[in-house]
């Protein structure tokens, strides 16, 4: 016959040492019996992977567009698991003329190295470039349509912060010709959520 437990004694968990008298819930018991990989599947992503999720972000980049220095502010929004929509405000100061670019892009992302936290993307988009002379008094700005496409990558750092790098081709549609520029930029992305 099994020994009877007195009502004033605390219940012991199955397989626990006599010194441990804390009750263990059925969920805790099942998690203790699961292999580590299965536990991770049941409880979700590990901390580094969940921190690397980016749904909405603001980024700032510095680089070169053609032969000129350029800086930008960008808004990034994840619309589907591998698809982002990005809006950019870009300024290219110059000695003779300054340009302002407003464009939107679609980014298709893919994993480059999950262990190192790298994610790559290919991108394409359209926008408007407005160029204003800086030294000519009374000269009007000229606006043209632009098309851009390229590749990029981001790497998770910490605290919702990412390093990003972009390489793009800009084609500006002029009246009688198309002028092409290559842009290289690096910057950071700050995840909002």
CSV table of N, CA, C and O in Angstrom, one decimal, residues 89-181:
chain,number,residue,atom,x,y,z
A,89,UNK,N,13.7,60.8,-48.3
A,89,UNK,CA,14.0,62.2,-48.5
A,89,UNK,C,15.5,62.3,-48.5
A,89,UNK,O,16.2,62.0,-47.5
A,90,UNK,N,16.1,62.7,-49.7
A,90,UNK,CA,17.5,62.7,-49.9
A,90,UNK,C,18.0,64.1,-50.3
A,90,UNK,O,17.3,64.7,-51.2
A,91,UNK,N,19.1,64.6,-49.8
A,91,UNK,CA,19.6,65.9,-50.2
A,91,UNK,C,21.0,65.7,-50.7
A,91,UNK,O,21.9,65.0,-50.0
A,92,UNK,N,21.3,66.4,-51.8
A,92,UNK,CA,22.7,66.3,-52.4
A,92,UNK,C,23.1,67.8,-52.5
A,92,UNK,O,22.8,68.5,-53.5
A,93,UNK,N,23.9,68.3,-51.6
A,93,UNK,CA,24.4,69.6,-51.7
A,93,UNK,C,25.5,69.7,-52.7
A,93,UNK,O,26.2,68.7,-53.0
A,94,UNK,N,25.7,70.9,-53.3
A,94,UNK,CA,26.7,71.0,-54.4
A,94,UNK,C,27.2,72.5,-54.4
A,94,UNK,O,26.5,73.4,-53.9
A,95,UNK,N,28.3,72.7,-55.1
A,95,UNK,CA,28.9,74.0,-55.3
A,95,UNK,C,28.0,74.9,-56.2
A,95,UNK,O,27.8,76.0,-56.0
A,96,UNK,N,27.6,74.2,-57.3
A,96,UNK,CA,26.9,74.9,-58.3
A,96,UNK,C,25.4,74.8,-58.2
A,96,UNK,O,24.6,75.7,-58.4
A,97,UNK,N,24.9,73.6,-57.8
A,97,UNK,CA,23.5,73.3,-57.7
A,97,UNK,C,23.3,72.2,-56.6
A,97,UNK,O,24.2,71.4,-56.3
A,98,UNK,N,22.1,72.3,-55.9
A,98,UNK,CA,21.8,71.3,-54.9
A,98,UNK,C,20.6,70.6,-55.4
A,98,UNK,O,19.7,71.1,-56.0
A,99,UNK,N,20.5,69.3,-55.0
A,99,UNK,CA,19.4,68.5,-55.5
A,99,UNK,C,18.7,67.9,-54.3
A,99,UNK,O,19.3,67.5,-53.3
A,100,UNK,N,17.4,67.8,-54.4
A,100,UNK,CA,16.5,67.1,-53.4
A,100,UNK,C,15.8,66.0,-54.1
A,100,UNK,O,15.1,66.2,-55.2
A,101,UNK,N,15.9,64.8,-53.6
A,101,UNK,CA,15.2,63.6,-54.1
A,101,UNK,C,14.1,63.2,-53.2
A,101,UNK,O,14.4,63.0,-52.0
A,102,UNK,N,12.9,62.9,-53.7
A,102,UNK,CA,11.9,62.3,-52.9
A,102,UNK,C,11.5,61.0,-53.7
A,102,UNK,O,11.1,61.1,-54.9
A,103,UNK,N,11.6,59.9,-53.1
A,103,UNK,CA,11.3,58.6,-53.8
A,103,UNK,C,10.8,57.6,-52.9
A,103,UNK,O,11.0,57.6,-51.7
A,104,UNK,N,10.1,56.6,-53.4
A,104,UNK,CA,9.6,55.4,-52.7
A,104,UNK,C,10.1,54.2,-53.4
A,104,UNK,O,10.2,54.1,-54.6
A,105,UNK,N,10.3,53.2,-52.5
A,105,UNK,CA,10.9,51.9,-53.0
A,105,UNK,C,10.2,50.7,-52.4
A,105,UNK,O,9.6,50.8,-51.3
A,106,UNK,N,10.3,49.6,-53.1
A,106,UNK,CA,9.9,48.3,-52.6
A,106,UNK,C,11.1,47.5,-52.3
A,106,UNK,O,12.0,47.5,-53.2
A,107,UNK,N,11.3,47.0,-51.1
A,107,UNK,CA,12.4,46.1,-50.8
A,107,UNK,C,12.0,44.7,-50.6
A,107,UNK,O,11.1,44.5,-49.8
A,108,UNK,N,12.6,43.8,-51.2
A,108,UNK,CA,12.4,42.3,-51.0
A,108,UNK,C,13.6,41.8,-50.2
A,108,UNK,O,14.7,41.9,-50.6
A,109,UNK,N,13.3,41.4,-49.0
A,109,UNK,CA,14.4,41.0,-48.1
A,109,UNK,C,14.6,39.4,-48.1
A,109,UNK,O,13.6,38.7,-48.3
A,110,UNK,N,15.8,39.0,-47.7
A,110,UNK,CA,16.1,37.6,-47.6
A,110,UNK,C,17.3,37.5,-46.6
A,110,UNK,O,18.1,38.4,-46.4
A,111,UNK,N,17.4,36.3,-46.0
A,111,UNK,CA,18.4,36.1,-45.0
A,111,UNK,C,19.8,35.8,-45.7
A,111,UNK,O,19.9,35.0,-46.6
A,112,UNK,N,20.8,36.5,-45.2
A,112,UNK,CA,22.2,36.2,-45.7
A,112,UNK,C,22.9,35.3,-44.7
A,112,UNK,O,23.5,34.4,-45.1
A,113,UNK,N,22.8,35.7,-43.4
A,113,UNK,CA,23.5,34.9,-42.4
A,113,UNK,C,22.7,35.0,-41.1
A,113,UNK,O,22.8,36.0,-40.4
A,114,UNK,N,21.9,34.0,-40.8
A,114,UNK,CA,21.0,34.1,-39.6
A,114,UNK,C,21.9,34.2,-38.3
A,114,UNK,O,21.6,34.9,-37.4
A,115,UNK,N,23.0,33.4,-38.3
A,115,UNK,CA,23.9,33.4,-37.1
A,115,UNK,C,24.5,34.7,-36.9
A,115,UNK,O,24.6,35.2,-35.7
A,116,UNK,N,24.9,35.4,-37.9
A,116,UNK,CA,25.6,36.7,-37.8
A,116,UNK,C,24.6,37.9,-37.8
A,116,UNK,O,25.0,39.0,-37.6
A,117,UNK,N,23.3,37.6,-38.0
A,117,UNK,CA,22.3,38.7,-38.0
A,117,UNK,C,22.2,39.5,-39.3
A,117,UNK,O,21.7,40.6,-39.2
A,118,UNK,N,22.7,39.0,-40.4
A,118,UNK,CA,22.7,39.8,-41.7
A,118,UNK,C,21.5,39.4,-42.5
A,118,UNK,O,21.1,38.3,-42.6
A,119,UNK,N,20.8,40.5,-43.0
A,119,UNK,CA,19.7,40.3,-43.9
A,119,UNK,C,20.0,41.2,-45.2
A,119,UNK,O,20.4,42.3,-45.0
A,120,UNK,N,19.7,40.6,-46.4
A,120,UNK,CA,20.0,41.4,-47.6
A,120,UNK,C,18.6,41.8,-48.2
A,120,UNK,O,17.6,41.3,-47.8
A,121,UNK,N,18.7,42.7,-49.2
A,121,UNK,CA,17.5,43.0,-50.0
A,121,UNK,C,17.8,43.5,-51.4
A,121,UNK,O,19.0,43.9,-51.7
A,122,UNK,N,16.9,43.3,-52.3
A,122,UNK,CA,16.9,44.0,-53.6
A,122,UNK,C,15.8,45.0,-53.6
A,122,UNK,O,14.8,44.8,-52.9
A,123,UNK,N,16.0,46.1,-54.3
A,123,UNK,CA,15.1,47.2,-54.2
A,123,UNK,C,14.9,47.8,-55.6
A,123,UNK,O,15.8,47.8,-56.4
A,124,UNK,N,13.8,48.5,-55.7
A,124,UNK,CA,13.5,49.3,-56.9
A,124,UNK,C,12.4,50.3,-56.6
A,124,UNK,O,11.6,50.0,-55.7
A,125,UNK,N,12.5,51.4,-57.3
A,125,UNK,CA,11.5,52.5,-57.0
A,125,UNK,C,11.5,53.6,-57.9
A,125,UNK,O,12.4,53.7,-58.8
A,126,UNK,N,10.6,54.6,-57.7
A,126,UNK,CA,10.5,55.8,-58.5
A,126,UNK,C,10.4,57.0,-57.6
A,126,UNK,O,10.1,56.9,-56.5
A,127,UNK,N,10.7,58.1,-58.2
A,127,UNK,CA,10.6,59.4,-57.5
A,127,UNK,C,10.9,60.6,-58.3
A,127,UNK,O,10.8,60.5,-59.6
A,128,UNK,N,11.1,61.7,-57.7
A,128,UNK,CA,11.3,63.0,-58.3
A,128,UNK,C,12.6,63.6,-57.8
A,128,UNK,O,12.9,63.5,-56.6
A,129,UNK,N,13.4,64.2,-58.7
A,129,UNK,CA,14.6,64.9,-58.3
A,129,UNK,C,14.4,66.3,-58.7
A,129,UNK,O,14.1,66.6,-59.8
A,130,UNK,N,14.6,67.2,-57.8
A,130,UNK,CA,14.5,68.7,-58.0
A,130,UNK,C,15.8,69.3,-57.8
A,130,UNK,O,16.4,69.2,-56.7
A,131,UNK,N,16.4,70.0,-58.8
A,131,UNK,CA,17.7,70.6,-58.8
A,131,UNK,C,17.6,72.1,-58.8
A,131,UNK,O,16.9,72.6,-59.7
A,132,UNK,N,18.2,72.8,-57.9
A,132,UNK,CA,18.2,74.2,-57.8
A,132,UNK,C,19.6,74.8,-57.9
A,132,UNK,O,20.5,74.3,-57.1
A,133,UNK,N,19.9,75.8,-58.7
A,133,UNK,CA,21.2,76.4,-58.8
A,133,UNK,C,21.4,77.1,-57.4
A,133,UNK,O,20.5,77.8,-56.9
A,134,UNK,N,22.7,77.1,-56.9
A,134,UNK,CA,23.0,77.7,-55.7
A,134,UNK,C,23.6,79.1,-55.8
A,134,UNK,O,23.6,79.9,-54.9
A,135,UNK,N,24.2,79.3,-57.0
A,135,UNK,CA,25.0,80.6,-57.1
A,135,UNK,C,24.3,81.5,-58.1
A,135,UNK,O,24.6,82.7,-58.2
A,136,UNK,N,23.3,81.1,-58.9
A,136,UNK,CA,22.6,82.0,-59.8
A,136,UNK,C,21.4,82.6,-59.2
A,136,UNK,O,20.5,81.9,-58.8
A,137,UNK,N,21.4,83.9,-59.1
A,137,UNK,CA,20.2,84.6,-58.5
A,137,UNK,C,19.1,84.6,-59.5
A,137,UNK,O,19.2,84.9,-60.7
A,138,UNK,N,17.9,84.2,-59.0
A,138,UNK,CA,16.7,84.2,-59.8
A,138,UNK,C,16.5,83.0,-60.7
A,138,UNK,O,15.5,82.9,-61.4
A,139,UNK,N,17.4,82.0,-60.7
A,139,UNK,CA,17.2,80.8,-61.5
A,139,UNK,C,16.2,79.9,-60.8
A,139,UNK,O,16.1,79.8,-59.6
A,140,UNK,N,15.4,79.2,-61.7
A,140,UNK,CA,14.4,78.4,-61.2
A,140,UNK,C,14.9,76.9,-61.0
A,140,UNK,O,15.8,76.5,-61.7
A,141,UNK,N,14.3,76.2,-60.1
A,141,UNK,CA,14.6,74.8,-60.0
A,141,UNK,C,14.0,74.0,-61.1
A,141,UNK,O,13.0,74.3,-61.7
A,142,UNK,N,14.6,72.8,-61.4
A,142,UNK,CA,14.2,71.9,-62.5
A,142,UNK,C,13.9,70.6,-61.8
A,142,UNK,O,14.7,70.1,-61.0
A,143,UNK,N,12.7,70.0,-62.1
A,143,UNK,CA,12.3,68.7,-61.6
A,143,UNK,C,12.2,67.7,-62.7
A,143,UNK,O,11.7,68.0,-63.8
A,144,UNK,N,12.7,66.5,-62.4
A,144,UNK,CA,12.7,65.4,-63.3
A,144,UNK,C,12.3,64.1,-62.6
A,144,UNK,O,12.6,64.0,-61.4
A,145,UNK,N,11.8,63.1,-63.3
A,145,UNK,CA,11.5,61.8,-62.7
A,145,UNK,C,12.7,61.0,-62.7
A,145,UNK,O,13.6,61.1,-63.5
A,146,UNK,N,12.8,60.2,-61.6
A,146,UNK,CA,14.0,59.3,-61.5
A,146,UNK,C,13.5,57.9,-61.2
A,146,UNK,O,12.5,57.7,-60.5
A,147,UNK,N,14.3,56.9,-61.6
A,147,UNK,CA,14.0,55.5,-61.4
A,147,UNK,C,15.3,55.0,-60.7
A,147,UNK,O,16.4,55.3,-61.1
A,148,UNK,N,15.1,54.2,-59.7
A,148,UNK,CA,16.3,53.6,-59.0
A,148,UNK,C,16.1,52.1,-58.7
A,148,UNK,O,15.0,51.7,-58.5
A,149,UNK,N,17.2,51.4,-58.6
A,149,UNK,CA,17.2,50.0,-58.3
A,149,UNK,C,18.6,49.6,-57.7
A,149,UNK,O,19.6,50.3,-58.0
A,150,UNK,N,18.6,48.6,-56.9
A,150,UNK,CA,19.9,48.2,-56.3
A,150,UNK,C,19.8,47.1,-55.3
A,150,UNK,O,18.8,46.4,-55.3
A,151,UNK,N,20.8,47.0,-54.5
A,151,UNK,CA,20.9,46.0,-53.5
A,151,UNK,C,21.3,46.6,-52.2
A,151,UNK,O,21.8,47.8,-52.1
A,152,UNK,N,21.1,45.9,-51.1
A,152,UNK,CA,21.4,46.4,-49.8
A,152,UNK,C,21.5,45.3,-48.7
A,152,UNK,O,21.1,44.2,-49.0
A,153,UNK,N,21.9,45.7,-47.6
A,153,UNK,CA,22.0,44.7,-46.5
A,153,UNK,C,21.9,45.5,-45.1
A,153,UNK,O,22.2,46.7,-45.1
A,154,UNK,N,21.4,44.8,-44.1
A,154,UNK,CA,21.3,45.3,-42.8
A,154,UNK,C,21.8,44.3,-41.8
A,154,UNK,O,21.7,43.1,-42.1
A,155,UNK,N,22.3,44.7,-40.7
A,155,UNK,CA,22.8,43.8,-39.6
A,155,UNK,C,22.3,44.3,-38.3
A,155,UNK,O,22.4,45.5,-38.0
A,156,UNK,N,21.7,43.4,-37.5
A,156,UNK,CA,21.2,43.8,-36.2
A,156,UNK,C,22.4,44.1,-35.3
A,156,UNK,O,23.3,43.3,-35.2
A,157,UNK,N,22.3,45.2,-34.6
A,157,UNK,CA,23.4,45.5,-33.6
A,157,UNK,C,22.8,45.2,-32.2
A,157,UNK,O,23.1,44.2,-31.6
A,158,UNK,N,22.0,46.2,-31.6
A,158,UNK,CA,21.4,45.9,-30.3
A,158,UNK,C,20.4,47.1,-30.1
A,158,UNK,O,20.4,48.1,-30.7
A,159,UNK,N,19.5,46.8,-29.2
A,159,UNK,CA,18.5,47.8,-28.8
A,159,UNK,C,17.7,48.4,-30.0
A,159,UNK,O,17.7,49.6,-30.1
A,160,UNK,N,17.2,47.5,-30.9
A,160,UNK,CA,16.4,48.0,-32.0
A,160,UNK,C,17.2,48.9,-33.0
A,160,UNK,O,16.7,49.7,-33.6
A,161,UNK,N,18.5,48.6,-33.0
A,161,UNK,CA,19.4,49.4,-33.9
A,161,UNK,C,20.0,48.5,-34.9
A,161,UNK,O,20.5,47.4,-34.6
A,162,UNK,N,20.1,48.9,-36.2
A,162,UNK,CA,20.7,48.1,-37.2
A,162,UNK,C,21.7,49.0,-38.0
A,162,UNK,O,21.5,50.2,-38.2
A,163,UNK,N,22.7,48.3,-38.6
A,163,UNK,CA,23.6,48.9,-39.5
A,163,UNK,C,23.1,48.6,-40.9
A,163,UNK,O,22.6,47.5,-41.1
A,164,UNK,N,23.1,49.6,-41.8
A,164,UNK,CA,22.7,49.3,-43.2
A,164,UNK,C,23.7,49.8,-44.2
A,164,UNK,O,24.4,50.8,-43.9
A,165,UNK,N,23.7,49.2,-45.4
A,165,UNK,CA,24.5,49.6,-46.5
A,165,UNK,C,23.7,49.4,-47.8
A,165,UNK,O,23.0,48.4,-47.9
A,166,UNK,N,23.8,50.4,-48.7
A,166,UNK,CA,23.0,50.4,-49.9
A,166,UNK,C,23.9,50.7,-51.1
A,166,UNK,O,24.8,51.6,-51.0
A,167,UNK,N,23.7,50.0,-52.2
A,167,UNK,CA,24.3,50.3,-53.5
A,167,UNK,C,23.2,50.4,-54.6
A,167,UNK,O,22.5,49.4,-54.8
A,168,UNK,N,23.0,51.6,-55.2
A,168,UNK,CA,21.9,51.8,-56.1
A,168,UNK,C,22.3,52.5,-57.3
A,168,UNK,O,23.3,53.3,-57.4
A,169,UNK,N,21.5,52.3,-58.4
A,169,UNK,CA,21.7,53.0,-59.7
A,169,UNK,C,20.5,53.9,-59.8
A,169,UNK,O,19.4,53.5,-59.7
A,170,UNK,N,20.7,55.2,-60.0
A,170,UNK,CA,19.7,56.2,-60.2
A,170,UNK,C,19.7,56.6,-61.7
A,170,UNK,O,20.8,56.9,-62.2
A,171,UNK,N,18.6,56.5,-62.4
A,171,UNK,CA,18.5,57.0,-63.7
A,171,UNK,C,17.5,58.2,-63.8
A,171,UNK,O,16.3,58.0,-63.4
A,172,UNK,N,18.0,59.3,-64.1
A,172,UNK,CA,17.2,60.6,-64.1
A,172,UNK,C,16.7,60.8,-65.6
A,172,UNK,O,17.5,60.8,-66.5
A,173,UNK,N,15.4,60.9,-65.8
A,173,UNK,CA,14.8,61.0,-67.1
A,173,UNK,C,14.7,62.5,-67.4
A,173,UNK,O,13.9,63.2,-66.9
A,174,UNK,N,15.6,62.9,-68.3
A,174,UNK,CA,15.7,64.3,-68.8
A,174,UNK,C,14.8,64.4,-70.0
A,174,UNK,O,14.3,63.4,-70.5
A,175,UNK,N,14.7,65.6,-70.6
A,175,UNK,CA,13.9,65.8,-71.8
A,175,UNK,C,14.3,65.0,-73.0
A,175,UNK,O,13.5,64.3,-73.6
A,176,UNK,N,15.6,65.0,-73.3
A,176,UNK,CA,16.1,64.2,-74.5
A,176,UNK,C,17.1,63.1,-74.1
A,176,UNK,O,17.6,62.5,-75.1
A,177,UNK,N,17.3,62.9,-72.9
A,177,UNK,CA,18.3,61.8,-72.5
A,177,UNK,C,18.1,61.3,-71.1
A,177,UNK,O,17.1,61.8,-70.4
A,178,UNK,N,18.8,60.3,-70.8
A,178,UNK,CA,18.8,59.7,-69.4
A,178,UNK,C,20.2,59.9,-68.8
A,178,UNK,O,21.2,59.5,-69.4
A,179,UNK,N,20.2,60.4,-67.6
A,179,UNK,CA,21.5,60.6,-66.9
A,179,UNK,C,21.5,59.6,-65.7
A,179,UNK,O,20.6,59.5,-65.0
A,180,UNK,N,22.6,58.8,-65.6
A,180,UNK,CA,22.8,57.8,-64.6
A,180,UNK,C,23.8,58.2,-63.5
A,180,UNK,O,24.8,58.7,-63.8
A,181,UNK,N,23.4,57.8,-62.3
A,181,UNK,CA,24.3,58.0,-61.1
A,181,UNK,C,24.3,56.8,-60.3
A,181,UNK,O,23.3,56.1,-60.2
